[in-house]
Coordinates of C-alpha atoms in Angstrom, one line a residue:
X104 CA 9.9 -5.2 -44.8
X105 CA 11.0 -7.0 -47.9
X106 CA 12.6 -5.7 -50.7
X107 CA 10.0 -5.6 -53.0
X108 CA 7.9 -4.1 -49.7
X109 CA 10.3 -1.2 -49.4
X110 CA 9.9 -0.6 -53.3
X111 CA 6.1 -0.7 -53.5
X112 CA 6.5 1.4 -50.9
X113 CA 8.2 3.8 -52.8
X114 CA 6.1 4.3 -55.9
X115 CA 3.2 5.9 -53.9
X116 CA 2.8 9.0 -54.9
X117 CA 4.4 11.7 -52.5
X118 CA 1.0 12.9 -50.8
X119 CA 0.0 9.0 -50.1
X120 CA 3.6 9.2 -48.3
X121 CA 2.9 12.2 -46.8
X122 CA -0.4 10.5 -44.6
X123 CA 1.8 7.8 -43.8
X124 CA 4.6 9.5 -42.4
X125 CA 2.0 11.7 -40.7
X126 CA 1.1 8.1 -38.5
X127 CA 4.7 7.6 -37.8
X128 CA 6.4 8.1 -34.7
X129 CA 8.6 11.4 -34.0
X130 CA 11.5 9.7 -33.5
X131 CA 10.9 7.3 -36.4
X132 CA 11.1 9.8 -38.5
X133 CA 14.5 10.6 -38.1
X134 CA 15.4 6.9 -38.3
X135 CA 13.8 6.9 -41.5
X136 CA 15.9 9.4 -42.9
X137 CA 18.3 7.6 -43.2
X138 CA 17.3 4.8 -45.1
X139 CA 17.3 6.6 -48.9
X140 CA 16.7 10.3 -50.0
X141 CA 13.3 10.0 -51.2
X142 CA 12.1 9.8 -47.3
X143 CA 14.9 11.6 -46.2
X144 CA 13.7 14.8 -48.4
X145 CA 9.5 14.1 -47.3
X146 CA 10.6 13.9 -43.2
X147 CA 12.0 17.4 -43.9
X148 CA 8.1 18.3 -45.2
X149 CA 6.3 21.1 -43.4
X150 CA 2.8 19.6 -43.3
X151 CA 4.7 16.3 -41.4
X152 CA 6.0 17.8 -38.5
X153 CA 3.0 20.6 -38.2
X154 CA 0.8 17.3 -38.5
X155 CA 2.5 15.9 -35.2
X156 CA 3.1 19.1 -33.6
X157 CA -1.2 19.1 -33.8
X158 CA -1.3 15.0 -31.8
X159 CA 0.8 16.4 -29.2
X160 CA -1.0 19.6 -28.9
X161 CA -3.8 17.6 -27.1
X162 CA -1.8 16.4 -24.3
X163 CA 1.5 18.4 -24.2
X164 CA 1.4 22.1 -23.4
X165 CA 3.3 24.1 -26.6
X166 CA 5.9 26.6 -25.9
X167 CA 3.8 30.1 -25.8
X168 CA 4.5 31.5 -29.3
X169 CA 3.3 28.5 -30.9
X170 CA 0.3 28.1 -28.9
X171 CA -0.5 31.4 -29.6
X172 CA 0.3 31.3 -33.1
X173 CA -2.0 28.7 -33.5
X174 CA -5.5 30.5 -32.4
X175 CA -4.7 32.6 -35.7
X176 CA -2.7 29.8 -38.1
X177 CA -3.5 25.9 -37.9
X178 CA -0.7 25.2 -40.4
X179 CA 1.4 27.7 -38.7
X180 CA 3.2 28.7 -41.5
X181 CA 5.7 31.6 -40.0
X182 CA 7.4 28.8 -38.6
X183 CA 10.2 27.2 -40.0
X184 CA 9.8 22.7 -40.3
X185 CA 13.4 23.0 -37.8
X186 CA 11.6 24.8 -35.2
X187 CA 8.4 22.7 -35.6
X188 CA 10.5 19.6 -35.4
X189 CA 12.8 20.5 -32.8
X190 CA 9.7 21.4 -30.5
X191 CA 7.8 18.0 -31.2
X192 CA 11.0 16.2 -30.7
X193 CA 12.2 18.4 -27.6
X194 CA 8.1 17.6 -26.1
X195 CA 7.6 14.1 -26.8
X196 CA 11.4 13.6 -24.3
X197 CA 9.8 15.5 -21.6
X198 CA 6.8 13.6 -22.2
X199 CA 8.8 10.0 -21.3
X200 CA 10.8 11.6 -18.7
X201 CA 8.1 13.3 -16.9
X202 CA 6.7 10.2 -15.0
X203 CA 10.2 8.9 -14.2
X204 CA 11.8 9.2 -10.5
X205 CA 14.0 11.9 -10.1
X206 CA 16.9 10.1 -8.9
X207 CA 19.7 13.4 -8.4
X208 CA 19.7 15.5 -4.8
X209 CA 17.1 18.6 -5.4
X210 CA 18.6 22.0 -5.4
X211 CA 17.9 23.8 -2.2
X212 CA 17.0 27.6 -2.0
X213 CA 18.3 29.0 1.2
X214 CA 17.8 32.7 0.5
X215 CA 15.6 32.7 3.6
X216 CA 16.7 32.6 7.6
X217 CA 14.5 29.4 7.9
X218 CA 11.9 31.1 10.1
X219 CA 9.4 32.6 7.5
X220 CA 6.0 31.4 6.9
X221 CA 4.9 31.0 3.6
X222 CA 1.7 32.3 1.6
X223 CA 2.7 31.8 -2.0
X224 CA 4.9 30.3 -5.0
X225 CA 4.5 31.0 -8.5
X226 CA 6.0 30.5 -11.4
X227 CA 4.8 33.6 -14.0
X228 CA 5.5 33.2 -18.1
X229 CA 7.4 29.9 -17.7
X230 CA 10.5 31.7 -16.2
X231 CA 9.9 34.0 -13.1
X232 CA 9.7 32.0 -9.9
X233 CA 7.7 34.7 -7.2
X234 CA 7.9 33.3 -3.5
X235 CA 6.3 35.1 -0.8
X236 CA 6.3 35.2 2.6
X237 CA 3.9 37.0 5.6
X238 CA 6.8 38.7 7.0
X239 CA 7.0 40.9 3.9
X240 CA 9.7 39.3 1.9
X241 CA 9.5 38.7 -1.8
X242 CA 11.9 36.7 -3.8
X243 CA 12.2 36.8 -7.5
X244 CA 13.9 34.3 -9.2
X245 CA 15.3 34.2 -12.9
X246 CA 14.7 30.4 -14.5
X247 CA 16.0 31.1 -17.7
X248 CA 18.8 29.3 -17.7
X249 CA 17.7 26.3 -15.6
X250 CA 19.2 26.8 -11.9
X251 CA 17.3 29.4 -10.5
X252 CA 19.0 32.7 -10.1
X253 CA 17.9 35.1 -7.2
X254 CA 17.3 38.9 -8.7
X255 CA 15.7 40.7 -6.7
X256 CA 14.2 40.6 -3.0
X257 CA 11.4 42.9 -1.7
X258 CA 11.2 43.7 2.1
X259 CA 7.8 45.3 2.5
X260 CA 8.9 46.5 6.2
X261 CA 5.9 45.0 7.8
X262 CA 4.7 41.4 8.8
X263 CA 0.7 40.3 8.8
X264 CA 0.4 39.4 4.6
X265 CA -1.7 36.5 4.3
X266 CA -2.9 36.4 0.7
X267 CA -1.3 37.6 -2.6
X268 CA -1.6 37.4 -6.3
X269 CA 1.1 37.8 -8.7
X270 CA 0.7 38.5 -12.7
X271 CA 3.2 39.7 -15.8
X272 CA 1.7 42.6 -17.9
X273 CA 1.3 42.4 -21.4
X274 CA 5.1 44.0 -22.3
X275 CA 6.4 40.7 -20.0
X276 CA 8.7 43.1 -18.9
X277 CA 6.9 44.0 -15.3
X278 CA 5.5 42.0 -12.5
X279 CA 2.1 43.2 -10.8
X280 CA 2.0 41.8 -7.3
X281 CA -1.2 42.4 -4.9
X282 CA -0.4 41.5 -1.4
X283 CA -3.4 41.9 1.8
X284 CA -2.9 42.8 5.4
X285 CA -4.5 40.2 7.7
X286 CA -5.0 42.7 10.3
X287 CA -7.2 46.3 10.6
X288 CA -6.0 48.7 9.0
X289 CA -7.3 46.2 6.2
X290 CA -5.8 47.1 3.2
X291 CA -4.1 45.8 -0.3
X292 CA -0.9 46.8 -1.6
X293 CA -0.4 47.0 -5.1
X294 CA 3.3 46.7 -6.6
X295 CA 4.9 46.8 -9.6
X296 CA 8.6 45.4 -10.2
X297 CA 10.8 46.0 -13.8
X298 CA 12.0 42.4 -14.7
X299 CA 14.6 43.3 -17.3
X300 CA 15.4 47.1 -15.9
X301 CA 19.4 47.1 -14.5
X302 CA 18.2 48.4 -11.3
X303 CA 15.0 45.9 -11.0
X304 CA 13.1 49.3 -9.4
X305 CA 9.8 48.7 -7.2
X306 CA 7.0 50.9 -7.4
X307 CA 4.1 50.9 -4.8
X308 CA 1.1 51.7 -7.5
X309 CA -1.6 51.3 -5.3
X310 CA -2.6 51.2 -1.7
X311 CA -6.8 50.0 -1.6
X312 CA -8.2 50.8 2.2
X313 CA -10.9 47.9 3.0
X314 CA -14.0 48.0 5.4
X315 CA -12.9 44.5 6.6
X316 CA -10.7 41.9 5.7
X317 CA -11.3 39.7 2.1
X318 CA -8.9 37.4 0.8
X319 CA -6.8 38.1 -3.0
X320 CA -8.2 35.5 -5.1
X321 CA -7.0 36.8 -8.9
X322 CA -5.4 39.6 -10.9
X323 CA -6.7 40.8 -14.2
X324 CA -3.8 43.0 -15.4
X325 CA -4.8 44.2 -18.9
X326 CA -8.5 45.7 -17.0
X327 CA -6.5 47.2 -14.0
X328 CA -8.8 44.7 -11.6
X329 CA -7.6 42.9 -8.6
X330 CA -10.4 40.2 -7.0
X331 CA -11.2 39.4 -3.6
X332 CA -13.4 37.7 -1.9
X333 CA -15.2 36.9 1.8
X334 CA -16.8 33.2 2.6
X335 CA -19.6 34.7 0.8
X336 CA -18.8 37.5 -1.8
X337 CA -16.7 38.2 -4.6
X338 CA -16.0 42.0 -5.2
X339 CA -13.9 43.3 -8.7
X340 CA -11.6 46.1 -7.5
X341 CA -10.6 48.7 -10.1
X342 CA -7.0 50.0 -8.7
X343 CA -6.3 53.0 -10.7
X344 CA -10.1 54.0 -8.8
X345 CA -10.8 54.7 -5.3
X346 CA -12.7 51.9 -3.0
X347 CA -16.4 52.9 -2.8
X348 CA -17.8 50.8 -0.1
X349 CA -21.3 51.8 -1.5
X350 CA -20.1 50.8 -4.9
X351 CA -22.1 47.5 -4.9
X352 CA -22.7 47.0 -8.8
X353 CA -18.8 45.5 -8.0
X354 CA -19.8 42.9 -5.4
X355 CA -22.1 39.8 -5.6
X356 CA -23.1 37.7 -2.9
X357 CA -22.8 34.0 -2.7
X358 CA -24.6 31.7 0.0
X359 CA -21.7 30.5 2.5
X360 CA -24.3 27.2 2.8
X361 CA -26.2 25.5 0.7
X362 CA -29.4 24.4 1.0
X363 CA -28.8 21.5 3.0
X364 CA -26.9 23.9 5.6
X365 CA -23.7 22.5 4.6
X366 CA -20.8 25.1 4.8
X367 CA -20.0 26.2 0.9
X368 CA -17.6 29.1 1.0
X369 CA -15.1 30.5 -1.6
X370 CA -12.5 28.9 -2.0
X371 CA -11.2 29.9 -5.6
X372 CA -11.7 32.3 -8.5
X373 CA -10.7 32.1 -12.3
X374 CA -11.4 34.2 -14.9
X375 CA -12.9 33.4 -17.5
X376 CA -12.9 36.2 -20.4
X377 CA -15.7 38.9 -19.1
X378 CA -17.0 36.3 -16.4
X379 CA -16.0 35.1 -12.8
X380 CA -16.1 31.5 -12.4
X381 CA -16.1 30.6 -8.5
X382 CA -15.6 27.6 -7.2
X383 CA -16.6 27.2 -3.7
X384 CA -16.7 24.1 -1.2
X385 CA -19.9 22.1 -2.8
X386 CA -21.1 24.2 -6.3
X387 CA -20.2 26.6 -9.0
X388 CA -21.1 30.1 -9.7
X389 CA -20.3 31.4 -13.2
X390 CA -21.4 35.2 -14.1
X391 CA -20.3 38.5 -15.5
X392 CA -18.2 41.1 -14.0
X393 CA -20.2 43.5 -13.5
X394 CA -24.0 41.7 -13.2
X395 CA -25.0 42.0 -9.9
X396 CA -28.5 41.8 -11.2
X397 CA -28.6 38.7 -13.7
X398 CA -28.9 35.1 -12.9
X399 CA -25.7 33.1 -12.5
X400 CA -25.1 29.6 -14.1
X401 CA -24.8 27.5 -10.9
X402 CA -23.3 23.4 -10.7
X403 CA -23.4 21.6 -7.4
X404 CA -21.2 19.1 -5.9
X405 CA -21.6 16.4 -3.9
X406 CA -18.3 16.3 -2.3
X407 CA -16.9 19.1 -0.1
X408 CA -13.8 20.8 -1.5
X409 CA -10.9 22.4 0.5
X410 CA -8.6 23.6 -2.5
X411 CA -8.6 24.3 -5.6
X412 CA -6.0 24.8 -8.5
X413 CA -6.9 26.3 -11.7
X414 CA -4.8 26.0 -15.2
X415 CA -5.4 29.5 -17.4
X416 CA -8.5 29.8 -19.5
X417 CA -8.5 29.0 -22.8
X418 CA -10.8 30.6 -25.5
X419 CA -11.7 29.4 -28.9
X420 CA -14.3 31.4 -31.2
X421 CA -16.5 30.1 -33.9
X422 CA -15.7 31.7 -37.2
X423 CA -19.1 31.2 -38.7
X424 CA -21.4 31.4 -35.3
X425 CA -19.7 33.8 -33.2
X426 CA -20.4 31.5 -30.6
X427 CA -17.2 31.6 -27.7
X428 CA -15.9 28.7 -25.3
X429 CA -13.8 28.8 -22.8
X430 CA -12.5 26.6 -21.2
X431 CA -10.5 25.4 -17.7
X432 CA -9.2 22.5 -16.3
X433 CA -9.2 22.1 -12.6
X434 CA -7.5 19.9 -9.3
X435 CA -10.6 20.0 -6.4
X436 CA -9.2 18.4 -3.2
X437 CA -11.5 17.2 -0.7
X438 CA -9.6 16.0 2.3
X439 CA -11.4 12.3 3.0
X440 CA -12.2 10.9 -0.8
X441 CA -9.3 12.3 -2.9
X442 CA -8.5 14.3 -5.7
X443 CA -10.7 15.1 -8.5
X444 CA -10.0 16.4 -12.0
X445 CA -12.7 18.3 -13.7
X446 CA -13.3 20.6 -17.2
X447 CA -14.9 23.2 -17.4
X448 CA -16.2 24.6 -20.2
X449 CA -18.4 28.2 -20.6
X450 CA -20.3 28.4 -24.2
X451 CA -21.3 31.8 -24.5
X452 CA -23.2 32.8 -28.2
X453 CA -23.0 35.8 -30.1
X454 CA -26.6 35.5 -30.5
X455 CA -28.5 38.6 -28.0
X456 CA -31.1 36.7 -25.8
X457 CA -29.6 33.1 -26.1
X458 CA -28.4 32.4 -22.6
X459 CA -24.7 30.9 -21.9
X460 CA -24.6 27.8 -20.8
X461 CA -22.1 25.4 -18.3
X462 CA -20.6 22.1 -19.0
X463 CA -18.9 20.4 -15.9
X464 CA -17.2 17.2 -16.3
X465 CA -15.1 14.9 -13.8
X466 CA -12.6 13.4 -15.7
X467 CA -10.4 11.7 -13.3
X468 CA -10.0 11.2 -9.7
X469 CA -7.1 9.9 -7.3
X470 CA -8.8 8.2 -4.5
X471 CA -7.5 8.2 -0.6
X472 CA -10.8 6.5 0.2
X473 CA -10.8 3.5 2.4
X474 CA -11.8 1.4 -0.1
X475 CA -12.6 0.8 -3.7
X476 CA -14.0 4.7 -4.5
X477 CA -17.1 4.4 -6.5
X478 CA -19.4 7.2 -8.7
X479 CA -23.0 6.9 -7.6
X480 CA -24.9 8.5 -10.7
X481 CA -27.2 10.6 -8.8
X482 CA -30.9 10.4 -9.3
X483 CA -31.1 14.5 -10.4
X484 CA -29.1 13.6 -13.4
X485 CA -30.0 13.6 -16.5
X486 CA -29.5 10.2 -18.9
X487 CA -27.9 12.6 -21.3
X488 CA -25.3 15.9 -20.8
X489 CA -27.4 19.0 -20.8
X490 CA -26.4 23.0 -20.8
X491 CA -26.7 24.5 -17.4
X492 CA -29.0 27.0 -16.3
X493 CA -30.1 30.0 -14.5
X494 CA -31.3 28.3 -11.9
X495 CA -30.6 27.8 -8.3
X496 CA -30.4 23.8 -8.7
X497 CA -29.1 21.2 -11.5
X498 CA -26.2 19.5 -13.3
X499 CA -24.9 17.5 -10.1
X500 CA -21.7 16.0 -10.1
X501 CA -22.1 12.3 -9.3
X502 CA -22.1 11.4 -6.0
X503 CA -19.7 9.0 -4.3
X504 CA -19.7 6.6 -1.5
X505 CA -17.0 4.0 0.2
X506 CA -17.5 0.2 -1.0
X507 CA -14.9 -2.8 -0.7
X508 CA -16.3 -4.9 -4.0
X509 CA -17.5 -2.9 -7.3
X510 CA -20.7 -4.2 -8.5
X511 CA -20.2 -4.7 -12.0
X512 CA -24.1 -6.2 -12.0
X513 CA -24.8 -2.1 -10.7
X514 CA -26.1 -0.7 -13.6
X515 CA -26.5 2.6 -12.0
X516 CA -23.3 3.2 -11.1
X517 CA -20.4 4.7 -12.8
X518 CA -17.3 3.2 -11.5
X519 CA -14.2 4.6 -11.4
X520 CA -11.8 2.6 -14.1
X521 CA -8.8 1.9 -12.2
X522 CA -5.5 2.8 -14.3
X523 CA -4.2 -0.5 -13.7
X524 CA -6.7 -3.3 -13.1
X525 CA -3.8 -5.7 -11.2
X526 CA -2.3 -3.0 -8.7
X527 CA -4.2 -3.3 -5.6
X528 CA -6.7 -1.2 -5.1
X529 CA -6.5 -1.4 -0.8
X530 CA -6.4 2.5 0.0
X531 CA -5.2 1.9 3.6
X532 CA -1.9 3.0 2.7
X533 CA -2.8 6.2 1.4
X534 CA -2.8 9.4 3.7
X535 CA -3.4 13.0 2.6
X536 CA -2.0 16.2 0.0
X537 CA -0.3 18.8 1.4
X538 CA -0.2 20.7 -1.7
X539 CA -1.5 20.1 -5.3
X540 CA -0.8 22.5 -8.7
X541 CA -2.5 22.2 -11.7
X542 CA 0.0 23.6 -14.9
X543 CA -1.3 26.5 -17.0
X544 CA -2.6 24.4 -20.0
X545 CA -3.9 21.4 -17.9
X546 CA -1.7 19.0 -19.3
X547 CA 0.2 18.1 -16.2
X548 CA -0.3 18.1 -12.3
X549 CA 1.2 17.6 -9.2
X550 CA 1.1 17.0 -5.8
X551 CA 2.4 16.2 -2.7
X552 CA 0.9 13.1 -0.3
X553 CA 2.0 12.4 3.0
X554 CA 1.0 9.4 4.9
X555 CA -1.1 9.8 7.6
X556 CA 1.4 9.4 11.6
X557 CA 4.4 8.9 9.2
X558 CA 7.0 11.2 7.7
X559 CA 6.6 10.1 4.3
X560 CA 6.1 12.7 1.3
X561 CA 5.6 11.0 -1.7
X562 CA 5.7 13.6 -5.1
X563 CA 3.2 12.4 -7.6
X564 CA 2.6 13.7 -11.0
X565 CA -0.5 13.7 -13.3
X566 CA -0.3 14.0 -17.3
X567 CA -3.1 13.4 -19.5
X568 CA -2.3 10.8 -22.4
X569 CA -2.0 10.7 -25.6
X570 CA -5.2 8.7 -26.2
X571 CA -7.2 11.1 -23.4
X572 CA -8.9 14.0 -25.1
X573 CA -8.3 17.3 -23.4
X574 CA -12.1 18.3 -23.8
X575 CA -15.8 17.3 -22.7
X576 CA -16.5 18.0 -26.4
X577 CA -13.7 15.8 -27.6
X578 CA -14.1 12.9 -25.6
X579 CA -17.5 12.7 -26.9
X580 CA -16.5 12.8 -30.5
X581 CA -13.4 10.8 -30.3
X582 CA -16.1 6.9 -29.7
X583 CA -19.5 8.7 -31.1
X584 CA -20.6 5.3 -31.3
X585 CA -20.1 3.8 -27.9
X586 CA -19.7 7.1 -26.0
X587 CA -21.6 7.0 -22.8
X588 CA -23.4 9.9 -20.7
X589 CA -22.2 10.7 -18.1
X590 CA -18.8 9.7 -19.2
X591 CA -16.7 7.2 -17.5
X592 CA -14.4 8.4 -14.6
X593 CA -10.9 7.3 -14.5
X594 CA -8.8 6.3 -11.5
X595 CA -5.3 8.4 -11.5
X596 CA -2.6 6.0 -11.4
X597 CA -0.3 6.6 -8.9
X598 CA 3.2 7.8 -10.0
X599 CA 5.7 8.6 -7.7
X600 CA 8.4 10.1 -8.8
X601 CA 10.2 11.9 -5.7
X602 CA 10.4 10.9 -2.0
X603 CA 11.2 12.6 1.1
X604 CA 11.4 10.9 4.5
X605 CA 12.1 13.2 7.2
X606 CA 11.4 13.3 10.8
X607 CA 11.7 17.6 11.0
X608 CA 9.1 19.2 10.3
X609 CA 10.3 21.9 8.9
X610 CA 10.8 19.8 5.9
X611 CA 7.0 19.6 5.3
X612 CA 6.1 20.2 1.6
X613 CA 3.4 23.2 1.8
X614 CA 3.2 25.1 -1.6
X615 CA 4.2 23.9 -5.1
X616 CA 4.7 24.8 -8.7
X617 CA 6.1 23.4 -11.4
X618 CA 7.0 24.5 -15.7
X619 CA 4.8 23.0 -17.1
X620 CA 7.2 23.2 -20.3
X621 CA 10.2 22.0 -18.9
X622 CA 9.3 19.6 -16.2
X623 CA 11.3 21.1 -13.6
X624 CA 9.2 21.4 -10.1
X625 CA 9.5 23.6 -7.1
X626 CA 8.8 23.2 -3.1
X627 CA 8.4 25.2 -0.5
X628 CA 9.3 23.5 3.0
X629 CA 7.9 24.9 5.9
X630 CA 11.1 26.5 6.9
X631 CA 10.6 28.6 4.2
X632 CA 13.8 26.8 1.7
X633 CA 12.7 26.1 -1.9
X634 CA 13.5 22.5 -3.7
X635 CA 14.0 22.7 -7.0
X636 CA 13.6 19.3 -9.3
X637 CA 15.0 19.6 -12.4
X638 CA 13.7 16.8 -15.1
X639 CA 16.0 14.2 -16.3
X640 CA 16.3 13.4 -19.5

């Protein structure tokens, strides 16, 4: 820009400036204060950085006092414009390093005697790494300060746990960790360990005696619940409460096949405020706690699903309606055709009588099909998105089915818009995941592909970007004008940013997690050892 640019520039009046700068780059903005003190004194404004904190907020996850502040406070004025600005600044590096190859040695865990079998790793309030093992060992690892530190191991004196869920209550200074006992007597332990207490004490809360063996699917600290489930039930256990086998108003049953006799068991559970969203193999089930009665809002699948990752709900409330969403984003693995990325989004009014209604939508999909992976649209669906029903049958995902050339001429089919048109598009290579994590705000993913007779892992990461709107509702709105129904399904690109080539086993990648915040991402090998990943940037 000229010199008479730079001055015309500079006689707009300071809210036209204000706009501008709000279409500026982060990092521009700094450069731009140093060019004369007229910008220098509006890139210090508030509104600027709140307005860029607000962009990234649709594909970055926000530290948690900030996303919380903002349910209550858009503008969020109890924060000061250094904090905002260091945390859009601080966000928009991790956002360029995250897809980068992480070229330094991983940190290795060895707090284990390499013999223990693994059934879980997670990473609670962005800083407590839990890792758990059948043989009864728990270790607790402090984050804070980047390399994990170990604080605390549990030996539970007795080998057999096969699933676990692990939760922080509301004080963040206490874990609650539910463990089950593969083999009769069938029951679930219920611990609670002090985080910040000098002597880290461990309290057995609860011991629940079960008829038969279920499976720990979720924890809902602040209602005292822990959730299992069967193939074919889901039953909400209060824990401060005795088991009542004859208690059935807490159990509801769910077909283990559908009705094409294909095998659709449980495979996941998320909450989702008052309601229990679960996902098994081929559909949906969405209903309340404690409903045993009512109708559930169903969603079938074509596909068959083996896991499932959930990221936390999310609920937003309508000020003038009442009406409340929430809403979850989701990594379904099915083993042949790939790796799908859905949203999920539960509308529930305030108004008495007026149903709640279920809005699934594929988003995205990383293919390990032999072939060009295609979206059928099938014939049940509707031209046009529609709230699901009571009812026993609608809203079907798209179908898919193996082709080697994309009919463009197709009209009926959706086709899967690769991420880069020129990369080859020959899935041969391509083998299968050995574990996959969604992050707790669904703005990143990873997981872990090995090739099939080959001792390649290849760590891959997901991110939505900046032009990809985090919502059914958004993506809608964003081209109102050329939006179309269903909405087009994106190919993943395929980033790799770690490899391991190993010949022992024991280095097999089984369980991951990952800060969502800070990038940094953690493996569990089957000899029970832990990489850690740090980001580099």
């Amino acid at each position: 820009m000229d010199s008479n640019g730079a001055k015309g520039l500079l006689q707009l009046p300071p809210e036209v400036l204000l706009l501008v700068l709000g279409m500026v780059d982060p990092r521009d903005l700094i450069r731009l204060r140093l060019t004369c003190r007229r910008l220098q004194k509006l890139t210090y404004d508030h509104a600027v950085w709140v307005s860029k904190l607000n962009e990234q907020a649709a594909y970055l996850p926000l530290p948690p006092d900030i996303l919380h502040q903002r349910e209550h406070d858009k503008h969020l004025l109890t924060f000061s414009e250094n904090s905002i600005e260091s945390t859009v600044l601080k966000g928009q590096r991790i956002c360029d390093a995250w897809p980068r190859a992480r070229l330094k040695t991983p940190i290795k865990l060895k707090d284990t005697d390499g013999r223990l079998m693994w059934i879980g790793l997670n990473l609670v309030a962005d800083r407590w790494l839990v890792a758990t093992y059948h043989e009864g060992i728990i270790h607790i690892y402090d984050t804070k300060q980047g390399s994990p530190v170990l604080q605390r191991t549990v030996d539970l004196q007795e080998k057999g746990w096969t699933s676990f869920s692990v939760g922080i209550d509301p004080t963040e200074k206490r874990l609650i960790i539910a463990l089950c006992l593969s083999h009769p007597p069938y029951r679930i332990h219920i611990y609670q360990i002090e985080l910040l207490a000098v002597n880290q004490a461990v309290s057995l809360i609860r011991i629940i005696i079960l008829p038969h063996y279920k499976i720990i699917q979720a924890l809902d600290i602040p209602n005292r619940l822990v959730i299992v489930s069967t193939a074919a039930s889901v039953t909400t256990l209060k824990w401060d409460e005795d088991y009542d086998p004859e208690a059935r108003d807490a159990t509801f049953n769910v077909n283990a096949e559908d009705e094409g006799g294909w095998w659709d068991g449980v495979i996941g559970v998320c909450l989702l405020g008052s309601y229990i969203l679960v996902h098994k193999t081929r559909s949906l089930h969405v209903r309340q706690y404690k409903d045993r009665c009512g109708s559930a809002l169903k969603h079938k699948f074509t596909l068959s699903f083996k896991q499932v990752s959930f990221s936390a709900s999310s609920k937003s409330t309508n000020k003038l309606s009442g009406t409340t969403v929430y809403e979850v984003s989701t990594f379904a693995y099915d083993v042949i055709q790939g790796l799908f990325q859905f949203n999920i989004k539960l509308t529930v009014p305030e108004s008495f009588g007026v149903p709640p209604s279920l809005d699934v939508q594929l988003t995205s999909v990383y293919p390990l099909a032999l072939g060009v992976i295609q979206p059928i649209a099938s014939s049940q669906s509707a031209p046009h998105p529609s709230p699901s029903v009571s009812s026993p049958d609608f809203s079907p995902s798209p179908s898919f089915k193996h082709t080697h050339a994309t009919r463009a001429s197709d009209t009926s089919s959706i086709v899967v818009h690769p991420a880069n048109p020129a990369a080859d598009t020959d899935y041969r290579s391509r083998g299968f995941l050995s574990t996959q994590c969604m992050g707790p705000q669904g703005k990143r993913g990873i997981w872990v592909e090995r090739q099939r007779s080959g001792t390649v892992r290849d760590l891959q990461v997901w991110f939505r970007e900046p032009s990809e709107p985090s919502s059914s509702a958004e993506r809608a709105l964003s081209e109102p004008s050329t939006a179309e129904f269903p909405l087009p399904v994106m190919e993943i690109e395929r980033r790799v940013i770690y490899t391991l080539q190993s010949y022992d086993l024991r280095d097999d990648i089984l369980i991951s997690t990952f800060n969502e915040l800070n990038g940094t991402i953690y493996l569990g090998h089957r000899s029970g050892y832990i990489s850690v990943i740090a980001l580099e940037c």
